[in-house]
Amino acid sequence: MWRKTSKKNFIAFLTTLTLILGLIIPINYEKVYAMDEQAIETSNISNDNNLLDKKTIAKDKDYDSIKILGYEDNKELKNKVVGLLNIGKIKLSNGQDTITWEEIKKQLSVDDLDELVRGINKKIDIISFNDIHGSVQETKKNPGVAKLATEIKKYTNKNNEIYNSFIVSGGDMYQGSAMSNLKLGEPINKFAKEIGLIASAVGNHEFDWGTGNFEKWSQDGGFQFLAANLIDKKTNDIASFAKPYLVVERNGIKIGLIGLATPDTLYTTKPTNVVDYKFTSGVEEVNKYGKFLRDEEHVNAVVVITHMGAKFENGELKGESVDIAKSVEKGMVDAIVAAHDHRFTAGTVNGVKIAEGGCNGRGLGKLSFTFDPEGKLISVESSYDEVYKRKDDIKENEKVQTMVKDYEKDLEVILGEKISDLEVDLTNNKYNGVTLLGITVCDAMKKITGSDIAITNGGGLRAPINKGIVTMGDLYTVLPFDNTLVTMELKGEDIIKIIDYGIDPKKRGWGQFSGVKVWYTPENEEGKRITSVRLEDGTKIEKDRYYKVVTNDFMAIGGDNYDFSKAKNVCNTNLVMRDEIKDLWKNEGINPKEKNVLVAGVDDTKEEVVSDTDNNKNDTVINEKENKETIINNKNSEVKNHSVGSKLPNTGAPFGGVLELSGFIAVTIGSYLTKKKKVS
């Protein structure tokens, strides 16, 4: 029958059938939104089949290449923003493929912004600096606080609903420079206020001026001192000027901060300034307050802000803060801010991240936390930023720089006073041996007091002096502490023990001395290293004979654990070491003598008296080991977001049934025509 039907009649039949089906089965066109948010029907857009693609139907450009400035690695956020672009709730500037968070916020309602933020991981960075030691001005390696403020504000200026940062200090903020010392830390407090410092550990050098400044520093700087292990002996409670912990809340995330001071404080500041306090190891306090913060304050993470060191030795992290990480209960602490030993450090100990940012404002430590939308900690990474390496490219923060200039003008007369000309650099590699600066300072101490031998601590000499004009500002930089000269009489055997104690120490600078020449065996244990000691005239030190010795008041009473307890006729001259050296150098000039005062080897001196000049005319500097900067082989870590992105809106049209029917009809026609052709 079908073969007898004409081709024309069959086509007419199929056309009629298609029209009837179109009336029986209504087609519902999906409404999609153009960029102006007005609803239009898909059927009226175009008959171009390309518009049926999910991507092109909902948008007029490809958003895969879009970048959210500052959040390029946040795939989850990008997916959500692309979704908002697809439905027209967010628009890009003409021709741009980038958008900022502020531009996103401006285009969204409060409810839409809440919805956007709700399902996204939150990131919080804790930025730390430590041991800035009053380094207000820019110098050779120190960026100065104006440039450091610029770098810090790169983080805090980005704070918003999904990212936040705050600033903490590892302590030792004030003592160490002329400007800070003469103004009792005032410039540092203004810097702290400007950058929004939240909290600081209590450093050992915070006690150099006693305890009367803590409350004013805290108030003027707008931050809280934290020290859970600093106990007042009279009350058996935490020192009144410090708190054990602080809770910081950002974007619904709570981070508990616990502070720790170093027990080294007992002998790394004037012992008389801390006689009323005791310092525990801190382990018990961290466990106690860590549990409280988690159980009662319901914090999402716990961080310990310490003035305790962390450094790599033979590839292994060591130091007081490392001991804390090893000793506290597992899972009690998530991260530690280290300080005190002036290192750049980033590492992990027992799952605890540790970061330290150098010293003198030369760098920053960084602890990066990522939390899921429910507040659960996903990851922590530690890193550091060596700011000083790019300091010439950093622009000063205008407000802080104006403050620095005001203080420079105020102190110009005092700090600019010329002391003397200097023909050679006074080197100060105090962690590598006895230095030319150390010998020159000790020579001055010896001459001022008429002593046989002078001994001072390497940690008390804070910087080298470069050749050229030496000013009062230079002296304040080198000798920032108001130490006085103390004379005494000591037996030869006690002098030997004291000098031996200062050789190759592990936690401080080498002891500096003059008036004697010392031979020692490096591999021997402490107390048994020195094999011979001679006065400058070549005569051997006699163990039972008393000699006149001068040191500083810090060391005389046990600073750095030096033991002068067996001395007799002890006299604190109350002459400030820095001021007396200034007068001597101003009147007589600076005359450094390069003397080999410390020799690793055997004393083969002939038993005859030789003059100081003859004995040393060919000697060169002094047993300074090769000066090598410590390089920590830890790269800055980057937190990677592994969260699954949100699905894009389903923008495809529901034409499936109609398309299937049309396809069936087309196939039927094709089959018939082919068959008809073969039959005819």
XYZ file of C-alpha atoms in Angstrom:
680
model
C 0.000 0.000 0.000
C 2.772 2.385 0.979
C 4.555 1.746 -2.283
C 1.493 2.888 -4.220
C 1.302 6.154 -2.293
C 2.806 9.126 -4.093
C 5.799 10.923 -2.582
C 3.921 14.229 -2.476
C 0.999 12.770 -0.538
C 3.283 11.155 2.041
C 5.136 14.411 2.743
C 1.814 16.214 3.192
C 0.707 13.519 5.619
C 3.836 13.894 7.776
C 3.572 17.677 7.805
C -0.034 17.467 9.031
C 0.991 14.958 11.712
C 3.734 17.270 12.997
C 1.311 20.221 13.264
C -1.209 18.096 15.177
C 1.474 16.932 17.638
C 2.568 20.538 18.180
C -0.984 21.429 19.224
C -1.396 18.390 21.462
C 2.032 18.692 23.238
C 2.623 22.328 24.336
C 6.269 23.393 24.547
C 7.276 25.297 27.743
C 10.169 27.578 26.954
C 12.558 28.097 29.921
C 13.010 31.670 31.012
C 16.656 32.716 31.450
C 18.020 36.046 32.520
C 20.117 38.365 30.469
C 22.733 40.616 32.094
C 20.079 43.297 32.737
C 18.127 40.751 34.832
C 14.970 41.093 32.622
C 13.222 37.819 31.792
C 12.943 36.916 28.097
C 11.886 33.743 26.375
C 14.541 31.546 24.856
C 12.480 31.128 21.699
C 12.736 34.852 21.100
C 16.534 35.072 21.561
C 17.710 33.326 18.415
C 17.314 30.168 16.443
C 21.083 29.601 16.604
C 21.636 26.078 17.949
C 24.840 27.248 19.761
C 22.692 29.031 22.323
C 21.423 25.680 23.527
C 24.839 25.015 25.070
C 24.695 25.383 28.863
C 27.481 27.931 28.958
C 26.386 30.192 26.131
C 22.685 30.262 26.984
C 23.310 31.905 30.349
C 26.076 34.303 29.502
C 27.513 36.212 26.619
C 31.166 35.404 27.378
C 33.346 32.663 28.831
C 34.018 33.248 32.560
C 36.531 30.437 32.961
C 39.412 32.922 32.748
C 38.042 35.311 35.363
C 40.372 36.217 38.235
C 39.296 37.421 41.666
C 42.209 39.616 42.658
C 43.876 38.373 45.812
C 42.006 35.061 45.699
C 43.346 33.505 42.512
C 43.885 30.140 44.212
C 40.429 29.959 45.790
C 38.536 27.726 43.342
C 35.527 27.470 45.610
C 35.045 31.242 45.664
C 35.594 31.489 41.920
C 32.893 28.907 41.211
C 30.388 30.819 43.303
C 31.277 34.145 41.699
C 30.962 32.625 38.213
C 27.516 31.426 39.217
C 26.560 34.961 40.234
C 27.923 36.292 36.948
C 25.848 33.727 35.078
C 22.607 34.960 36.577
C 23.570 38.602 36.317
C 23.857 39.452 40.000
C 27.466 40.469 39.447
C 28.797 42.303 36.402
C 32.343 42.812 35.180
C 33.635 46.174 34.041
C 33.733 46.491 30.270
C 36.513 44.442 28.761
C 37.810 43.224 32.118
C 38.411 39.637 33.196
C 39.277 40.562 36.787
C 37.195 41.631 39.748
C 38.020 42.603 43.327
C 36.280 41.524 46.490
C 35.137 45.105 47.065
C 33.524 45.197 43.618
C 31.729 41.951 44.399
C 30.449 43.279 47.737
C 29.121 46.503 46.212
C 26.914 44.586 43.782
C 25.401 42.122 46.249
C 22.640 42.495 48.789
C 23.358 41.618 52.406
C 21.544 38.299 52.017
C 23.383 37.415 48.820
C 26.724 38.267 50.416
C 25.916 36.088 53.429
C 24.985 33.247 51.102
C 28.227 33.661 49.168
C 30.365 33.606 52.308
C 28.481 30.852 54.129
C 29.806 27.891 52.210
C 33.390 29.046 51.706
C 36.469 28.110 53.740
C 37.878 30.933 55.832
C 41.539 31.838 56.007
C 43.290 33.676 58.840
C 46.947 34.735 58.849
C 48.794 35.557 62.061
C 51.641 37.900 61.149
C 54.430 38.215 63.706
C 57.551 40.260 64.247
C 60.019 39.692 67.065
C 63.117 41.180 68.669
C 62.713 44.508 66.904
C 64.845 46.078 69.674
C 63.771 49.649 69.011
C 64.929 49.564 65.370
C 62.881 52.592 64.401
C 65.104 53.993 61.665
C 66.217 52.392 58.431
C 69.864 51.313 58.508
C 72.097 49.029 56.455
C 70.042 45.857 56.967
C 67.110 47.126 58.992
C 64.144 48.319 56.890
C 62.891 50.582 59.685
C 59.362 50.683 61.055
C 57.949 52.854 58.235
C 58.730 50.206 55.610
C 57.848 47.355 57.935
C 54.432 48.959 58.459
C 53.902 48.971 54.692
C 54.565 45.237 54.489
C 52.320 44.456 57.454
C 49.446 46.493 56.064
C 49.523 44.459 52.867
C 47.890 41.778 54.988
C 45.584 43.805 57.210
C 44.294 45.959 54.345
C 42.875 42.803 52.721
C 40.745 41.858 55.736
C 37.169 41.022 54.760
C 34.439 38.416 55.251
C 36.463 35.405 54.050
C 40.054 36.453 54.826
C 41.478 38.054 57.933
C 44.816 38.688 59.567
C 46.108 40.128 62.811
C 49.483 41.106 64.218
C 51.407 39.789 67.228
C 54.901 40.353 68.626
C 57.381 37.887 70.093
C 58.742 40.515 72.500
C 61.970 42.513 72.978
C 60.366 45.516 71.333
C 61.887 48.561 73.004
C 65.471 48.333 74.223
C 68.234 48.618 71.657
C 68.400 51.911 69.752
C 69.144 55.499 70.654
C 65.779 56.783 69.492
C 63.777 54.183 71.383
C 65.963 54.307 74.493
C 65.963 58.074 74.821
C 62.178 58.137 74.424
C 61.564 55.040 76.589
C 59.994 53.101 73.738
C 57.546 55.785 72.651
C 58.253 55.490 68.881
C 57.722 51.725 68.979
C 54.366 52.185 70.697
C 53.220 54.562 67.961
C 54.281 52.026 65.360
C 52.417 49.276 67.251
C 49.273 51.401 67.382
C 49.400 52.163 63.670
C 49.738 48.525 62.574
C 47.070 47.322 65.020
C 49.234 45.101 67.210
C 46.999 42.699 69.175
C 49.337 41.040 71.675
C 52.988 40.599 72.594
C 55.036 38.098 74.530
C 57.143 39.560 77.348
C 60.771 39.627 76.211
C 63.729 39.523 78.581
C 64.805 43.020 77.500
C 61.391 44.414 78.394
C 62.763 44.271 81.971
C 65.903 46.322 81.257
C 64.140 49.416 82.563
C 62.414 47.598 85.413
C 58.693 46.845 85.455
C 57.297 50.361 85.707
C 56.691 50.826 81.983
C 54.607 47.772 81.105
C 51.162 49.230 81.725
C 51.939 52.450 79.839
C 53.406 50.516 76.922
C 50.328 48.318 76.761
C 47.952 51.269 76.940
C 49.801 53.515 74.486
C 50.480 50.703 72.020
C 46.938 49.334 72.179
C 47.962 45.722 72.799
C 48.091 43.151 75.606
C 51.226 41.595 77.127
C 50.833 37.814 77.485
C 52.917 35.658 79.854
C 51.230 32.649 81.449
C 54.489 31.465 83.055
C 55.599 34.771 84.619
C 54.736 34.476 88.315
C 54.845 37.195 90.973
C 56.508 35.646 94.027
C 54.512 37.829 96.424
C 51.076 36.871 95.122
C 51.957 33.537 93.489
C 49.847 34.731 90.582
C 50.646 35.957 87.087
C 52.410 39.326 86.988
C 49.893 42.158 87.186
C 51.007 43.727 83.893
C 50.404 40.568 81.844
C 47.561 38.177 81.026
C 47.904 34.421 80.520
C 45.804 34.297 77.348
C 43.703 36.268 74.898
C 40.891 35.213 72.559
C 40.837 36.855 69.126
C 37.702 36.443 66.996
C 37.674 37.046 63.248
C 34.854 36.165 60.827
C 33.262 33.881 63.392
C 36.539 32.034 64.027
C 38.028 32.176 67.538
C 41.770 31.764 68.071
C 43.187 31.458 71.572
C 46.598 33.023 72.223
C 48.731 31.887 75.186
C 51.841 33.896 76.095
C 55.162 32.563 77.409
C 58.304 34.380 78.577
C 61.708 32.732 78.511
C 63.149 31.446 81.806
C 66.443 32.838 80.447
C 65.134 36.235 81.564
C 66.530 35.553 85.040
C 70.063 36.041 83.718
C 69.597 37.886 80.403
C 68.410 41.101 81.989
C 69.590 42.726 85.198
C 68.812 40.071 87.827
C 67.754 42.765 90.297
C 64.948 43.769 87.923
C 63.321 40.330 88.098
C 64.127 39.359 91.675
C 60.406 39.401 92.545
C 59.409 37.005 89.765
C 59.841 33.374 88.834
C 59.606 31.838 85.379
C 58.306 28.316 84.832
C 59.022 26.185 81.769
C 55.525 26.978 80.502
C 54.478 23.406 79.697
C 52.011 23.087 82.560
C 50.520 26.509 81.832
C 50.030 25.756 78.140
C 48.215 22.514 78.948
C 46.078 24.266 81.561
C 45.037 27.276 79.487
C 44.888 25.323 76.245
C 42.280 23.006 77.754
C 40.366 25.971 79.160
C 40.357 27.760 75.816
C 39.089 24.697 73.975
C 36.522 23.537 76.543
C 35.232 26.852 77.900
C 35.983 29.475 75.256
C 35.345 27.022 72.393
C 38.198 28.356 70.308
C 38.863 26.924 66.857
C 42.659 26.958 67.270
C 45.327 27.553 69.944
C 48.558 29.462 69.299
C 51.388 30.056 71.778
C 53.083 33.472 71.487
C 56.546 33.038 72.999
C 59.820 34.785 73.606
C 61.537 31.441 73.138
C 63.915 30.409 70.378
C 63.710 27.947 67.485
C 66.617 27.256 65.164
C 67.826 24.496 62.889
C 70.947 22.583 63.914
C 72.065 19.855 61.521
C 68.621 19.814 59.968
C 66.794 19.475 63.290
C 64.704 22.160 64.962
C 65.922 22.971 68.472
C 65.187 25.572 71.112
C 62.851 26.440 73.959
C 59.780 26.835 71.758
C 60.588 23.466 70.178
C 60.683 21.952 73.667
C 57.200 23.350 74.277
C 55.909 21.688 71.098
C 57.433 18.375 72.162
C 56.230 18.500 75.773
C 52.620 19.703 75.726
C 49.695 17.328 75.361
C 49.129 16.079 71.828
C 46.685 18.257 69.935
C 46.699 20.992 72.578
C 48.600 23.516 70.440
C 48.301 24.188 66.714
C 51.137 26.671 66.222
C 53.885 28.631 67.996
C 55.381 32.070 67.405
C 59.098 31.837 68.264
C 61.541 34.635 69.154
C 64.616 35.479 71.273
C 67.351 33.859 69.157
C 66.953 36.233 66.192
C 66.488 33.526 63.547
C 64.397 33.093 60.436
C 62.641 29.805 61.096
C 59.697 27.841 59.734
C 59.103 24.211 60.594
C 56.969 21.548 62.219
C 57.488 19.677 65.496
C 55.004 17.006 66.620
C 52.411 18.446 64.267
C 52.877 21.958 65.697
C 53.832 24.673 63.207
C 56.556 27.115 64.312
C 57.483 30.463 62.730
C 60.040 33.133 63.615
C 60.805 36.325 61.697
C 64.442 37.246 62.326
C 65.133 40.430 64.299
C 65.340 44.231 64.124
C 62.339 44.417 61.816
C 64.192 42.555 59.074
C 61.388 40.097 58.524
C 58.022 38.682 59.477
C 56.794 35.298 60.616
C 53.541 33.964 59.201
C 51.099 31.311 60.403
C 48.346 30.606 57.859
C 45.155 28.898 59.067
C 42.353 27.498 56.908
C 38.986 26.634 58.471
C 35.994 24.953 56.838
C 32.584 26.724 56.797
C 31.731 25.096 60.144
C 34.910 26.422 61.793
C 36.876 23.177 61.819
C 40.606 23.672 61.362
C 41.662 22.191 58.015
C 45.322 23.180 57.849
C 48.102 25.350 59.294
C 51.235 26.428 57.454
C 54.279 28.309 58.770
C 56.597 30.551 56.781
C 58.709 33.673 57.060
C 59.356 36.726 54.917
C 62.880 38.169 54.688
C 61.717 41.748 54.208
C 65.214 43.238 54.407
C 66.216 41.617 51.110
C 63.851 43.903 49.183
C 63.817 46.902 51.502
C 65.074 49.299 48.818
C 61.915 48.607 46.793
C 59.482 49.187 49.665
C 57.706 52.500 50.034
C 57.444 53.929 53.544
C 54.097 54.141 55.291
C 53.527 57.893 55.274
C 52.110 58.198 58.771
C 54.861 56.130 60.383
C 57.576 57.843 58.341
C 56.351 61.260 59.499
C 56.564 60.030 63.088
C 60.153 58.832 62.561
C 61.189 62.151 61.008
C 59.692 64.057 63.938
C 61.765 62.040 66.407
C 64.894 62.418 64.289
C 64.465 66.184 64.340
C 63.799 66.164 68.069
C 66.942 64.127 68.829
C 69.173 65.544 66.100
C 71.456 67.500 68.437
C 72.012 64.565 70.809
C 72.448 61.802 68.241
C 74.413 63.883 65.750
C 77.197 64.813 68.179
C 80.558 63.821 66.693
C 82.671 61.580 68.913
C 85.691 60.744 66.767
C 86.990 59.685 63.391
C 87.542 55.968 62.835
C 90.039 54.656 60.280
C 88.998 50.965 60.264
C 85.750 49.063 60.686
C 85.161 47.736 64.193
C 83.775 44.310 63.337
C 81.359 42.562 65.650
C 80.856 38.928 64.667
C 80.164 38.141 68.299
C 78.673 34.723 67.582
C 81.924 33.646 65.947
C 84.640 34.733 68.364
C 86.312 37.632 70.140
C 85.938 40.690 67.892
C 87.836 43.873 67.137
C 84.936 45.882 68.542
C 84.944 43.753 71.696
C 88.680 44.233 72.243
C 88.464 47.982 71.561
C 85.607 48.445 74.037
C 87.403 46.321 76.653
C 90.606 48.325 76.135
C 88.592 51.465 76.880
C 87.038 49.926 80.014
C 90.488 48.877 81.213
C 91.973 52.324 80.657
C 89.063 54.195 82.251
C 89.322 52.185 85.490
C 93.047 51.368 85.545
C 92.346 47.626 85.566
C 94.551 44.731 84.473
C 91.805 42.868 82.645
C 88.432 43.862 81.156
C 85.605 41.444 80.409
C 82.237 42.219 78.829
C 79.461 40.115 77.322
C 79.119 39.825 73.574
C 75.365 40.300 73.807
C 75.902 43.797 75.198
C 77.553 44.946 71.962
C 74.644 45.239 69.554
C 76.225 46.358 66.264
C 79.546 47.007 64.516
C 80.927 50.503 63.941
C 81.847 51.402 60.376
C 84.886 53.530 59.630
C 84.301 57.249 59.180
C 82.732 59.721 61.575
C 81.456 58.105 64.775
C 78.499 59.877 66.394
C 76.654 59.598 69.671
C 73.923 57.842 67.727
C 76.435 55.142 66.786
C 77.409 54.666 70.422
C 73.779 54.297 71.442
C 73.324 51.676 68.743
C 76.380 49.701 69.895
C 75.849 50.187 73.641
C 72.095 50.698 74.117
C 72.000 49.442 77.695
C 72.713 51.838 80.534
C 75.276 49.511 82.098
C 77.745 50.844 84.640
C 81.395 49.895 85.191
C 82.127 47.579 88.115
C 85.668 46.939 89.374
C 86.812 44.073 91.594
C 89.705 41.842 92.516
C 89.665 38.266 91.256
C 92.028 35.348 91.605
C 93.682 34.055 88.457
C 91.840 30.727 88.646
C 88.471 32.510 88.730
C 89.432 34.718 85.794
C 90.284 31.588 83.811
C 86.895 30.016 84.621
C 85.035 33.168 83.576
C 86.865 33.485 80.257
C 86.418 29.758 79.584
C 82.663 30.114 80.179
C 82.498 32.769 77.450
C 84.187 30.640 74.768
C 81.897 29.282 72.035
C 78.609 29.525 73.959
C 75.499 27.985 72.451
C 72.866 30.545 73.388
C 74.635 33.920 73.479
C 77.519 35.916 72.028
C 81.125 35.054 72.884
C 82.639 36.731 75.914
C 84.833 39.703 74.952
C 88.009 40.599 76.843
C 91.371 42.331 76.744
C 94.463 42.526 78.956
C 95.313 38.840 78.506
C 96.134 36.337 75.781
C 94.457 32.942 76.065
C 95.319 29.527 74.593
C 92.632 26.838 74.536
C 91.675 23.416 73.176
C 88.301 23.815 71.358
C 87.243 20.168 71.618
C 87.549 20.027 75.409
C 84.467 20.413 77.587
C 83.533 23.720 79.190
C 85.744 24.547 82.157
C 88.652 22.510 80.812
C 89.363 24.270 77.537
C 91.900 26.914 78.574
C 95.489 25.664 78.741
C 97.365 28.930 79.284
C 96.738 32.621 80.028
C 99.275 35.450 79.903
C 99.062 39.136 80.692
C 99.934 41.619 77.964
C 103.521 41.815 79.252
C 103.896 38.081 78.633
C 103.824 36.898 82.242
C 101.626 33.937 83.076
C 98.495 34.368 85.152
C 98.998 32.897 88.619
C 95.972 30.984 89.861
C 96.212 32.197 93.472
C 97.104 35.801 92.735
C 94.495 38.584 92.689
C 94.172 40.864 89.658
C 92.113 44.001 89.128
C 89.225 43.263 86.782
C 86.523 45.511 85.316
C 83.200 44.325 83.916
C 79.682 45.741 83.619
C 77.033 45.682 86.328
C 74.886 43.217 84.363
C 77.607 40.574 84.374
C 78.829 41.394 87.880
C 75.542 40.242 89.386
C 75.189 37.085 87.309
C 73.950 38.269 83.934
C 74.277 35.629 81.186
C 75.083 33.233 84.059
C 78.592 34.603 84.519
C 79.932 33.914 88.012
C 81.822 36.747 89.710
C 80.729 35.638 93.176
C 84.289 34.990 94.427
C 85.455 38.543 93.773
C 86.534 40.844 96.588
C 86.572 44.625 96.898
C 83.706 44.878 94.410
C 82.905 48.491 93.519
C 80.087 49.694 91.290
C 81.527 52.978 90.040
C 78.069 54.091 88.813
C 79.874 55.373 85.729
C 77.696 54.636 82.696
C 79.810 52.562 80.357
C 78.581 54.279 77.184
C 79.144 57.805 78.512
C 82.638 57.086 79.822
C 83.710 55.482 76.554
C 82.313 58.485 74.695
C 84.449 60.873 76.754
C 87.580 58.753 76.290
C 87.157 58.404 72.534
C 86.254 62.050 72.124
C 89.381 63.197 73.979
C 91.886 60.606 72.777
C 90.356 59.228 69.589
C 89.575 55.597 68.801
C 92.724 53.524 68.538
C 91.820 49.894 67.847
C 94.603 47.338 68.231
C 94.270 44.106 66.315
C 95.452 41.579 68.872
C 95.288 37.818 68.743
C 93.889 37.427 72.249
C 92.371 33.951 71.807
C 94.412 31.160 70.241
C 93.236 27.634 69.498
C 96.455 25.744 70.141
C 99.448 25.332 72.449
C 101.239 28.171 74.230
C 104.800 28.043 72.915
C 105.798 31.448 74.265
C 109.355 31.697 75.511
C 109.562 32.616 79.169
C 110.549 36.222 78.690
C 108.814 39.518 79.024
C 107.868 41.080 75.730
C 106.162 44.373 75.056
C 102.623 44.468 73.861
C 103.729 46.118 70.627
C 106.416 43.565 69.810
C 104.221 40.620 70.693
C 101.378 41.657 68.457
C 102.771 43.719 65.610
C 102.109 41.028 63.005
C 98.900 39.679 64.536
C 95.563 39.995 62.825
C 92.047 39.912 64.096
C 91.459 37.778 66.868
C 89.966 34.344 66.208
C 86.894 35.447 64.347
C 85.442 32.410 62.622
C 84.301 32.811 59.053
C 81.190 34.952 59.159
C 78.368 32.988 57.621
C 74.716 33.906 57.776
C 72.439 31.146 58.959
C 70.280 30.002 56.076
C 67.131 28.058 56.919
C 66.192 25.651 54.165
C 62.453 26.072 54.544
C 60.474 27.523 51.724
C 57.442 29.641 52.407
C 54.480 27.331 52.469
C 51.280 28.017 50.631
C 47.934 26.750 51.854
C 46.140 24.923 49.089
C 42.355 24.826 49.038
C 41.164 21.335 48.167
C 37.487 22.080 48.711
C 35.078 20.993 45.998
C 33.652 23.982 44.167
C 29.957 24.771 43.972
C 28.116 23.520 40.883
C 27.301 26.011 38.185
C 23.600 26.817 37.723
C 21.795 24.452 35.331
C 21.100 26.767 32.408
C 20.120 24.199 29.692
C 16.606 24.466 28.144
C 14.111 21.515 28.689
C 13.592 20.780 24.977
C 14.534 17.112 25.233
C 11.137 15.564 24.429
C 10.441 17.808 21.456
C 13.913 17.271 20.026
C 13.550 13.504 20.329
C 10.211 13.590 18.450
C 11.640 15.816 15.721
C 14.585 13.469 15.359
C 12.239 10.466 15.019
C 10.225 12.182 12.276
C 13.389 13.181 10.400
C 14.736 9.626 10.524
C 11.392 8.210 9.338
C 11.333 10.583 6.351
C 14.901 9.756 5.470
C 14.260 6.024 5.627
C 11.133 6.268 3.509
C 12.761 8.380 0.811
C 15.743 6.054 0.626
C 13.524 3.019 0.424
C 11.249 4.691 -2.146
C 14.224 5.564 -4.287
C 15.406 1.977 -4.277
C 11.923 0.657 -5.131
C 11.230 3.128 -7.957
